[in-house]
Amino acid sequence: MASPSTRFSALALLAIVAPAAVVAILGYVSIRQWEASSELLYREQARDMAAMAAEKVEMTLRRADDAFLDRLQAALRSGPVSERALDALVADSPLIRRLYLVGQRGELLYPGAWRDGDAAVFGPLVSAGALRLLERDGRREVVASHQVCLALLTRPGGEPVAAAFLRDTETVRREVLETTLGGLESSTILAVLDHEGRTIYTKAPLDDAQRVLSVGFREALPDWRLAVYQSPGASPRQAVRRQVMLFTGALGVLVAVIVAGIVMTWRLMRRETEMARLKSDFVANVSHDLKTPLSVIRMFGETLEMGRVTDEGRRQEYYRVITREGERLSRLIDNVLDFSRIEGGRQTYDMTPTAVEPLIRGTLEAFAYPLAQQGFKVEVRVAADLPEVTLDADAVGQALANLIDNAIKYSGDDRAVTIEARVADGWLVIAVSDRGLGIAPEEQAKIFEKFYRVGRSDTQGRRGSGVGLALVRHIAEAHGGAIAVESAPGEGSRFSLRLPVGGA
Ligand code: ADP
């Protein structure tokens, strides 16, 4: 059956991952739609902008043409014009590369002759028939090999004169295209292409820019086109793709945070559950530990009280048992009380310079009876020159007692306890070794945690509360020292309590 925590994580996963997945799918679908509509919108906007720009160019060009034609008309109206005056007028108008004036019957009035094969281009345009067409519209733009503009002017007598002029492309580029298009703010690139598709003007290098669309100009620049390009990486599709990536990344981070949160909550819950279980084990273990010596004391006390034991030697033995069990009981109660004081942060230590050897021997003395009764081989190796060490004698004695108690409790058939004390590198090291059950490497760090017992409540059949080593560690650390274990299963353990010689 699934445990509550597994059920919780499955539920939490479903409750959080499912909405996250729905959000992801919806986000993806809407981004796809957005991608398509933004492309459409982009093209529409580009077309509008291009049409507007073309209109602007057209107007500027027309204005420049008109300005020239007005000046020419003014000159013609004032009477006969000399060829030199017209030369000066053309030279003064950078937009005009060449000008021809043609009479009503197609005769060339200015200049004296056609230049550079212009006759072939202009001839048909200014023939009598063509001029009649011009009379209707007043003005006409034609593209032959160049842009030619035709306009009908009048001489003083009302006689019509056709003016045909060729625009200077460079001036058109510089003074019309650059001034009108150069100032337009746009993320796209505008370019003007001539009737043969050559780029006459561009706002920025086209390199590998892509053409989005192109629109034609109206009459002023027939057959020329205004094209809209987009630079690589600037297309709406790519912008949307970047958004998609950003969105996906953010969603990924969100999901990762959620998963990390679930994992952390789950681990915390597991730890809490484990702690609750350890605490309930602790209560059961302590109660049992208290009951055992109490029942022994009661049994032996009652036996003695009834006066049934006549043999003095046995009586003495019973008294010793009562005393030993009483001591065990006090130790146990001390452990629990100290532990609760430590947990509540109320434990204080009374540091005084203490002779180490008497402390060790005195503590061991309390275990003389069980050690002898269970046939333990006891060895005490205390270095001769141990200095006095500043410590809380009761606390360190209690720590030592816990270590000796464990050495007795967790020994098998090979019963030997060795206690060593020496000073090394400014540390007093008191080591308690046994040849007992030993501790597996993966358990060695955990045994110092509160309530932890190897193999749970009845470690290898031995009772205990699981707070002994936690207390030892706390006492060691309160002295500025440490506790360490070296152990191998089946070979015994060695607990080394290190305390600074100079005190904490
Ligand atoms: P307990 O009351 O269970 O003895 P401790 O905190 O003193 O609690 O010890 C924690 C656990 O460490 C014990 O349950 C035992 O499994 C293991 N342990 C402690 N000392 C020894 C030892 N000398 N040899 C083997 N195992 C030990």
Coordinates of C-alpha atoms and ligand atoms in Angstrom, one line a residue:
M1 CA 0.0 0.0 0.0
A2 CA 1.2 3.5 -0.7
S3 CA 2.5 5.4 2.3
P4 CA 0.9 8.8 3.1
S5 CA 4.0 10.7 2.0
T6 CA 4.1 8.9 -1.4
R7 CA 0.4 9.7 -1.8
F8 CA 1.1 13.3 -0.9
S9 CA 3.9 13.6 -3.4
A10 CA 1.8 12.0 -6.1
L11 CA -1.1 14.4 -5.4
A12 CA 1.1 17.4 -5.1
L13 CA 2.8 16.5 -8.4
L14 CA -0.6 16.1 -10.1
A15 CA -2.0 19.3 -8.5
I16 CA 1.0 21.4 -9.7
V17 CA 2.4 19.7 -12.7
A18 CA -1.0 19.3 -14.4
P19 CA -1.9 23.0 -14.3
A20 CA 1.7 23.8 -15.3
A21 CA 1.3 21.5 -18.3
V22 CA -2.1 23.1 -19.2
V23 CA -0.5 26.6 -19.0
A24 CA 2.4 25.4 -21.1
I25 CA 0.1 24.0 -23.8
L26 CA -2.2 27.0 -23.9
G27 CA 0.9 29.3 -24.0
Y28 CA 2.3 27.4 -26.9
V29 CA -1.0 27.5 -28.9
S30 CA -1.5 31.2 -28.3
I31 CA 2.1 32.0 -29.2
R32 CA 1.6 30.0 -32.5
Q33 CA -1.5 32.1 -33.3
W34 CA 0.3 35.3 -32.3
E35 CA 3.2 34.4 -34.5
A36 CA 0.8 34.0 -37.6
S37 CA -1.2 37.2 -36.8
S38 CA 1.9 39.3 -36.0
E39 CA 3.4 38.3 -39.4
L40 CA 0.2 39.5 -41.1
L41 CA 0.1 42.7 -39.1
Y42 CA 3.8 43.3 -39.8
R43 CA 3.3 43.1 -43.5
E44 CA 0.3 45.3 -43.4
Q45 CA 2.2 47.9 -41.5
A46 CA 5.2 47.6 -43.8
R47 CA 2.9 48.2 -46.8
D48 CA 1.2 51.2 -45.2
M49 CA 4.6 52.7 -44.3
A50 CA 6.0 52.1 -47.8
A51 CA 2.9 53.7 -49.5
M52 CA 3.3 56.7 -47.2
A53 CA 7.0 57.0 -47.9
A54 CA 6.4 56.7 -51.7
E55 CA 3.8 59.4 -51.5
K56 CA 6.2 61.6 -49.7
V57 CA 8.9 61.1 -52.3
E58 CA 6.5 61.7 -55.1
M59 CA 5.4 65.0 -53.5
T60 CA 8.9 66.2 -52.9
L61 CA 9.9 65.4 -56.5
R62 CA 6.9 67.1 -57.9
R63 CA 7.6 70.1 -55.9
A64 CA 11.2 70.3 -57.2
D65 CA 10.0 69.7 -60.8
D66 CA 7.4 72.4 -60.4
A67 CA 9.9 74.9 -59.0
F68 CA 12.0 74.4 -62.1
L69 CA 9.1 74.6 -64.5
D70 CA 7.8 77.8 -62.8
R71 CA 11.2 79.4 -63.3
L72 CA 11.4 78.3 -66.9
Q73 CA 7.8 79.5 -67.6
A74 CA 8.6 82.8 -66.0
A75 CA 11.7 83.2 -68.2
L76 CA 9.7 82.2 -71.4
R77 CA 6.9 84.6 -70.6
S78 CA 9.2 87.6 -70.3
G79 CA 10.0 87.5 -74.0
P80 CA 12.5 85.9 -76.3
V81 CA 15.1 84.0 -74.2
S82 CA 18.7 83.7 -75.2
E83 CA 20.3 80.3 -75.3
R84 CA 22.8 81.5 -72.8
A85 CA 20.1 82.5 -70.3
L86 CA 18.6 79.0 -70.6
D87 CA 22.0 77.4 -70.2
A88 CA 22.4 79.4 -67.0
L89 CA 19.0 78.3 -65.8
V90 CA 19.8 74.6 -66.4
A91 CA 23.2 75.0 -64.8
D92 CA 21.5 76.6 -61.8
S93 CA 19.1 73.6 -61.4
P94 CA 21.0 70.6 -60.2
L95 CA 17.9 68.4 -60.6
I96 CA 17.9 69.0 -64.4
R97 CA 20.5 67.2 -66.4
R98 CA 19.3 68.2 -69.9
L99 CA 16.6 70.4 -71.2
Y100 CA 15.0 70.6 -74.6
L101 CA 12.4 73.0 -75.8
V102 CA 10.3 71.9 -78.8
G103 CA 7.9 74.1 -80.8
Q104 CA 4.4 73.2 -81.8
R105 CA 5.4 71.4 -85.0
G106 CA 8.1 69.4 -83.3
E107 CA 10.9 71.8 -84.2
L108 CA 13.8 72.0 -81.7
L109 CA 13.9 75.5 -80.1
Y110 CA 16.6 74.9 -77.5
P111 CA 19.4 74.0 -77.6
G112 CA 20.8 74.2 -81.1
A113 CA 20.9 70.3 -81.5
W114 CA 20.0 67.0 -79.8
R115 CA 22.8 65.6 -77.7
D116 CA 24.2 62.1 -77.3
G117 CA 21.4 60.3 -79.2
D118 CA 18.7 62.1 -77.2
A119 CA 16.9 62.6 -80.5
A120 CA 16.0 58.9 -80.5
V121 CA 14.6 59.2 -77.0
F122 CA 12.9 62.6 -77.1
G123 CA 12.0 62.7 -80.8
P124 CA 8.9 60.5 -80.6
L125 CA 7.9 62.1 -77.3
V126 CA 7.8 65.5 -78.7
S127 CA 6.4 64.7 -82.2
A128 CA 3.4 66.7 -83.2
G129 CA 1.0 63.9 -82.3
A130 CA 2.5 63.3 -78.9
L131 CA 2.4 67.0 -78.1
R132 CA -1.4 67.0 -78.7
L133 CA -1.7 64.4 -76.1
L134 CA 0.3 66.6 -73.8
E135 CA -2.0 69.5 -74.4
R136 CA -4.7 67.5 -72.7
D137 CA -2.8 66.6 -69.6
G138 CA -0.3 69.4 -69.4
R139 CA 2.4 67.1 -68.1
R140 CA 3.7 63.6 -68.5
E141 CA 6.5 61.5 -67.1
V142 CA 8.0 58.8 -69.2
V143 CA 10.8 56.4 -68.6
A144 CA 12.9 55.5 -71.5
S145 CA 16.5 54.8 -70.7
H146 CA 16.3 57.7 -68.2
Q147 CA 13.5 59.5 -66.6
V148 CA 12.1 62.1 -68.9
C149 CA 9.6 64.7 -67.8
L150 CA 7.5 66.5 -70.4
A151 CA 5.5 69.6 -69.7
L152 CA 3.6 72.1 -71.8
L153 CA 4.5 75.7 -71.3
T154 CA 3.5 78.8 -73.2
R155 CA 5.3 81.6 -74.9
P156 CA 4.2 85.3 -74.8
G157 CA 1.9 85.0 -77.7
G158 CA 0.1 82.0 -76.2
E159 CA 2.1 79.7 -78.4
P160 CA 2.7 76.3 -76.7
V161 CA 6.2 75.1 -76.1
A162 CA 7.0 71.6 -75.0
A163 CA 9.7 71.4 -72.3
A164 CA 11.4 68.0 -72.0
F165 CA 13.9 67.4 -69.4
L166 CA 16.0 64.7 -68.0
R167 CA 16.4 64.4 -64.3
D168 CA 19.8 63.9 -62.7
T169 CA 19.6 60.6 -60.9
E170 CA 22.3 61.5 -58.4
T171 CA 20.5 64.7 -57.4
V172 CA 17.2 62.8 -57.1
R173 CA 19.0 60.4 -54.8
R174 CA 20.6 63.0 -52.7
E175 CA 18.0 65.7 -52.6
V176 CA 14.8 63.9 -52.9
L177 CA 15.2 60.3 -51.7
E178 CA 17.7 60.9 -49.0
T179 CA 15.9 63.9 -47.5
T180 CA 12.5 62.3 -47.5
L181 CA 13.4 58.7 -46.6
G182 CA 16.5 59.2 -44.5
G183 CA 14.6 60.8 -41.7
L184 CA 11.9 58.0 -41.4
E185 CA 12.1 56.0 -38.2
S186 CA 11.6 52.4 -38.9
S187 CA 13.0 49.0 -37.9
T188 CA 13.0 48.0 -41.5
I189 CA 15.2 49.1 -44.4
L190 CA 13.8 51.2 -47.2
A191 CA 15.3 51.0 -50.7
V192 CA 14.4 52.6 -54.0
L193 CA 14.9 50.5 -57.1
D194 CA 14.9 51.9 -60.6
H195 CA 13.0 50.5 -63.6
E196 CA 15.7 47.9 -64.1
G197 CA 15.7 46.8 -60.4
R198 CA 19.0 48.5 -59.6
T199 CA 19.2 50.0 -56.1
I200 CA 19.3 53.7 -56.4
Y201 CA 19.0 54.5 -52.7
T202 CA 19.0 52.5 -49.5
K203 CA 18.9 53.6 -45.9
A204 CA 21.2 50.9 -44.7
P205 CA 23.4 48.2 -46.3
L206 CA 21.1 45.5 -47.7
D207 CA 23.7 42.7 -47.3
D208 CA 21.6 39.7 -46.4
A209 CA 18.5 41.6 -45.6
Q210 CA 15.3 40.0 -47.0
R211 CA 12.8 41.8 -49.1
V212 CA 9.4 41.9 -47.5
L213 CA 7.5 43.7 -50.2
S214 CA 7.7 46.6 -52.7
V215 CA 5.3 49.3 -53.8
G216 CA 5.3 51.4 -57.0
F217 CA 5.5 55.2 -57.2
R218 CA 2.8 57.0 -59.0
E219 CA 3.3 59.3 -62.1
A220 CA 6.4 61.1 -60.9
L221 CA 8.6 58.1 -60.9
P222 CA 7.0 55.5 -63.2
D223 CA 8.4 52.0 -63.1
W224 CA 10.5 52.8 -60.0
R225 CA 9.7 50.9 -56.8
L226 CA 10.1 51.5 -53.2
A227 CA 11.1 48.2 -51.4
V228 CA 10.9 47.3 -47.8
Y229 CA 13.6 45.0 -46.5
Q230 CA 14.1 43.5 -43.1
S231 CA 17.5 42.9 -41.6
P232 CA 18.4 39.3 -40.6
G233 CA 17.1 38.5 -37.1
A234 CA 14.5 41.3 -37.2
S235 CA 11.6 39.4 -38.7
P236 CA 8.5 39.1 -36.6
R237 CA 8.8 35.4 -36.8
Q238 CA 12.2 35.5 -35.2
A239 CA 11.0 38.0 -32.6
V240 CA 8.2 35.7 -31.8
R241 CA 10.6 32.7 -31.7
R242 CA 12.7 34.6 -29.2
Q243 CA 9.5 35.2 -27.1
V244 CA 8.7 31.5 -27.3
M245 CA 12.1 30.6 -26.1
L246 CA 11.9 33.1 -23.3
F247 CA 8.5 31.9 -22.3
T248 CA 9.6 28.2 -22.5
G249 CA 12.6 29.0 -20.4
A250 CA 10.6 30.9 -17.8
L251 CA 8.1 28.0 -17.7
G252 CA 11.0 25.5 -17.3
V253 CA 12.4 27.5 -14.4
L254 CA 8.9 27.7 -12.8
V255 CA 8.4 23.9 -13.2
A256 CA 11.9 23.3 -11.8
V257 CA 11.2 25.6 -8.8
I258 CA 7.9 23.8 -8.2
V259 CA 9.6 20.3 -8.4
A260 CA 12.4 21.5 -6.1
G261 CA 9.8 22.7 -3.7
I262 CA 7.9 19.4 -3.8
V263 CA 11.1 17.5 -3.3
M264 CA 12.1 19.7 -0.4
T265 CA 8.7 19.5 1.3
W266 CA 8.6 15.8 0.8
R267 CA 12.1 15.4 2.4
L268 CA 11.1 17.7 5.2
M269 CA 8.0 15.7 5.8
R270 CA 9.9 12.4 5.7
R271 CA 12.3 13.8 8.3
E272 CA 9.5 15.0 10.5
T273 CA 7.8 11.6 10.3
E274 CA 11.1 9.9 11.1
M275 CA 11.6 12.2 14.0
A276 CA 8.1 11.6 15.3
R277 CA 8.7 7.9 15.1
L278 CA 12.1 8.1 16.8
K279 CA 10.5 10.2 19.6
S280 CA 7.8 7.6 20.2
D281 CA 10.5 4.8 20.2
F282 CA 12.4 7.0 22.7
V283 CA 9.5 7.1 25.1
A284 CA 9.0 3.4 24.9
N285 CA 12.7 2.7 25.3
V286 CA 13.1 5.0 28.3
S287 CA 10.1 3.6 30.1
H288 CA 11.4 0.1 29.6
D289 CA 14.9 1.1 30.7
L290 CA 13.5 2.6 33.9
K291 CA 11.3 -0.3 34.6
T292 CA 14.1 -3.0 34.5
P293 CA 16.3 -1.7 37.3
L294 CA 13.3 -0.7 39.3
S295 CA 11.8 -4.2 39.3
V296 CA 15.3 -5.7 40.2
I297 CA 15.6 -3.2 43.1
R298 CA 12.1 -4.0 44.3
M299 CA 12.6 -7.8 44.0
F300 CA 15.9 -7.8 45.9
G301 CA 14.6 -5.3 48.5
E302 CA 11.5 -7.4 49.1
T303 CA 13.5 -10.6 49.4
L304 CA 15.8 -8.9 52.0
E305 CA 12.9 -7.4 53.8
M306 CA 11.2 -10.7 54.3
G307 CA 14.5 -11.8 56.0
R308 CA 14.6 -15.0 54.0
V309 CA 18.3 -14.5 53.1
T310 CA 20.3 -15.8 56.0
D311 CA 23.7 -16.1 54.3
E312 CA 25.6 -12.8 54.9
G313 CA 27.6 -13.2 51.7
R314 CA 24.5 -13.4 49.6
R315 CA 22.9 -10.5 51.5
Q316 CA 26.0 -8.4 50.6
E317 CA 25.6 -9.5 47.0
Y318 CA 21.9 -8.4 47.0
Y319 CA 22.9 -5.0 48.5
R320 CA 25.4 -4.5 45.7
V321 CA 22.9 -5.4 43.1
I322 CA 20.5 -2.8 44.5
T323 CA 23.2 -0.2 44.6
R324 CA 24.3 -0.9 41.0
E325 CA 20.8 -0.9 39.7
G326 CA 20.2 2.4 41.6
E327 CA 23.3 3.9 40.0
R328 CA 22.1 2.7 36.6
L329 CA 18.7 4.3 37.2
S330 CA 20.4 7.6 38.2
R331 CA 22.6 7.6 35.1
L332 CA 19.6 6.9 32.9
I333 CA 17.5 9.7 34.5
D334 CA 20.5 12.1 34.4
N335 CA 20.9 11.3 30.7
V336 CA 17.2 12.1 30.0
L337 CA 17.2 15.2 32.2
D338 CA 20.5 16.5 30.7
F339 CA 19.2 15.8 27.2
S340 CA 16.0 17.8 27.8
R341 CA 18.1 20.6 29.3
I342 CA 20.3 20.6 26.2
E343 CA 17.3 20.6 23.9
G344 CA 15.8 23.5 25.8
G345 CA 19.2 25.3 25.7
R346 CA 19.3 25.4 29.5
Q347 CA 22.4 23.2 30.1
T348 CA 25.3 25.0 31.8
Y349 CA 28.8 23.7 32.4
D350 CA 31.0 24.3 35.4
M351 CA 34.5 24.4 34.1
T352 CA 37.3 23.8 36.6
P353 CA 40.8 22.5 36.3
T354 CA 40.5 18.7 36.9
A355 CA 42.9 15.8 37.3
V356 CA 42.0 13.5 34.4
E357 CA 43.2 10.1 35.8
P358 CA 41.0 10.2 39.0
L359 CA 38.0 11.2 36.8
I360 CA 38.5 8.2 34.6
R361 CA 39.2 5.7 37.4
G362 CA 36.2 7.1 39.4
T363 CA 33.9 6.7 36.4
L364 CA 35.1 3.2 35.7
E365 CA 34.6 2.3 39.3
A366 CA 30.9 2.6 38.9
F367 CA 31.0 -0.2 36.3
A368 CA 33.3 -2.4 38.3
Y369 CA 30.5 -4.8 39.2
P370 CA 28.9 -5.4 35.8
L371 CA 32.4 -5.5 34.2
A372 CA 33.5 -8.2 36.6
Q373 CA 30.2 -10.1 36.6
Q374 CA 30.2 -10.3 32.8
G375 CA 33.8 -11.3 32.7
F376 CA 35.2 -8.2 30.9
K377 CA 38.9 -7.8 30.5
V378 CA 39.5 -4.2 31.5
E379 CA 42.6 -2.2 30.5
V380 CA 43.3 1.3 31.5
R381 CA 46.2 3.1 29.9
V382 CA 46.6 6.6 31.2
A383 CA 49.7 8.6 30.2
A384 CA 51.8 9.4 33.3
D385 CA 52.3 13.1 32.6
L386 CA 48.7 14.2 32.0
P387 CA 48.2 17.8 33.0
E388 CA 45.1 19.1 34.8
V389 CA 42.5 20.0 32.2
T390 CA 39.8 22.7 32.6
L391 CA 36.5 20.8 32.2
D392 CA 33.1 20.1 33.8
A393 CA 34.0 16.9 35.6
D394 CA 30.3 15.8 36.0
A395 CA 29.6 16.3 32.3
V396 CA 32.8 14.6 31.0
G397 CA 32.3 11.8 33.6
Q398 CA 28.8 11.3 32.2
A399 CA 30.1 11.2 28.6
L400 CA 32.7 8.7 29.6
A401 CA 30.1 6.6 31.5
N402 CA 27.9 6.6 28.4
L403 CA 30.8 5.4 26.3
I404 CA 31.7 2.6 28.8
D405 CA 28.1 1.6 29.1
N406 CA 27.8 1.3 25.3
A407 CA 31.1 -0.7 25.2
I408 CA 29.5 -3.2 27.7
K409 CA 26.1 -3.2 26.1
Y410 CA 27.3 -3.7 22.5
S411 CA 29.9 -6.4 23.2
G412 CA 29.5 -10.0 22.1
D413 CA 31.5 -12.9 23.3
D414 CA 34.9 -11.1 23.1
R415 CA 34.6 -9.0 26.2
A416 CA 37.3 -6.4 26.6
V417 CA 37.2 -2.7 27.3
T418 CA 40.2 -0.5 27.0
I419 CA 40.4 3.1 28.2
E420 CA 43.3 5.2 27.1
A421 CA 44.1 8.8 27.9
R422 CA 46.9 10.9 26.5
V423 CA 47.7 14.4 25.3
A424 CA 48.4 14.9 21.6
D425 CA 48.9 18.2 19.8
G426 CA 47.2 20.2 22.6
W427 CA 44.3 17.8 22.9
L428 CA 43.4 15.5 25.7
V429 CA 42.2 12.3 24.0
I430 CA 40.2 9.8 26.0
A431 CA 39.4 6.7 23.9
V432 CA 37.1 3.9 24.9
S433 CA 37.5 0.7 22.8
D434 CA 35.7 -2.6 22.7
R435 CA 35.8 -5.7 20.6
G436 CA 32.1 -5.9 20.2
L437 CA 29.5 -5.7 17.4
G438 CA 31.0 -2.7 15.6
I439 CA 29.1 -0.2 13.5
A440 CA 28.7 -0.2 9.8
P441 CA 30.4 2.8 8.1
E442 CA 27.1 4.2 6.8
E443 CA 25.7 4.3 10.4
Q444 CA 28.7 5.9 11.9
A445 CA 27.7 9.5 11.4
K446 CA 24.0 8.9 12.3
I447 CA 24.6 7.3 15.8
F448 CA 25.4 10.7 17.2
E449 CA 22.0 12.1 16.2
K450 CA 19.3 12.2 18.9
F451 CA 17.1 9.2 19.2
Y452 CA 19.0 7.3 16.5
R453 CA 19.6 3.7 17.2
V454 CA 21.1 1.2 14.8
G455 CA 18.4 -1.2 13.7
R456 CA 15.8 0.9 15.4
S457 CA 14.2 0.3 18.8
D458 CA 15.8 -2.8 20.0
T459 CA 19.3 -2.6 18.6
Q460 CA 20.6 -6.1 18.4
G461 CA 18.3 -7.0 21.3
R462 CA 19.8 -4.3 23.6
R463 CA 17.6 -1.6 25.2
G464 CA 18.6 2.0 25.1
S465 CA 17.1 5.4 24.6
G466 CA 19.2 6.7 21.6
V467 CA 20.3 9.9 23.4
G468 CA 23.6 8.6 25.0
L469 CA 25.9 9.5 22.1
A470 CA 24.0 12.7 21.2
L471 CA 24.7 13.8 24.8
V472 CA 28.4 12.8 24.4
R473 CA 28.7 14.9 21.3
H474 CA 27.0 17.8 22.9
I475 CA 29.3 17.7 25.9
A476 CA 32.4 17.4 23.7
E477 CA 31.4 20.3 21.6
A478 CA 30.5 22.5 24.6
H479 CA 34.1 22.0 25.7
G480 CA 35.3 23.0 22.3
G481 CA 36.2 19.4 21.5
A482 CA 34.8 16.6 19.4
I483 CA 33.8 12.9 19.4
A484 CA 34.9 10.5 16.7
V485 CA 34.4 6.8 16.1
E486 CA 36.5 4.2 14.3
S487 CA 34.6 0.9 13.9
A488 CA 34.2 -2.1 11.7
P489 CA 31.2 -4.5 12.0
G490 CA 32.3 -7.6 14.0
E491 CA 35.6 -6.1 15.0
G492 CA 34.6 -3.6 17.7
S493 CA 34.6 0.1 18.0
R494 CA 36.8 2.9 19.3
F495 CA 35.2 6.2 20.5
S496 CA 37.7 9.0 20.9
L497 CA 36.7 12.0 23.0
R498 CA 38.9 15.0 22.2
L499 CA 39.0 18.0 24.6
P500 CA 41.3 21.0 24.4
V501 CA 43.9 20.9 27.1
G502 CA 43.6 24.6 27.8
G503 CA 39.8 24.4 28.2
A504 CA 37.2 25.8 25.9
Ligands
ADP1 P1 21.6 3.7 23.0 O1 20.8 4.2 24.1 O2 20.8 3.0 21.9 O3 22.8 3.0 23.4 P2 23.4 5.7 22.0 O4 23.2 7.1 21.6 O5 24.3 5.5 23.2 O6 22.0 5.1 22.3 O7 23.9 4.9 20.8 C1 23.3 5.0 19.6 C2 23.5 3.7 18.7 O8 24.9 3.6 18.4 C3 23.2 2.5 19.5 O9 21.8 2.2 19.4 C4 24.1 1.5 18.9 O10 23.5 0.9 17.8 C5 25.3 2.3 18.4 N1 26.5 2.1 19.3 C6 26.8 3.0 20.3 N2 28.0 2.5 20.9 C7 28.3 1.4 20.3 C8 29.4 0.4 20.5 N3 30.3 0.6 21.4 N4 29.4 -0.6 19.6 C9 28.5 -0.8 18.7 N5 27.4 0.0 18.5 C10 27.4 1.1 19.3

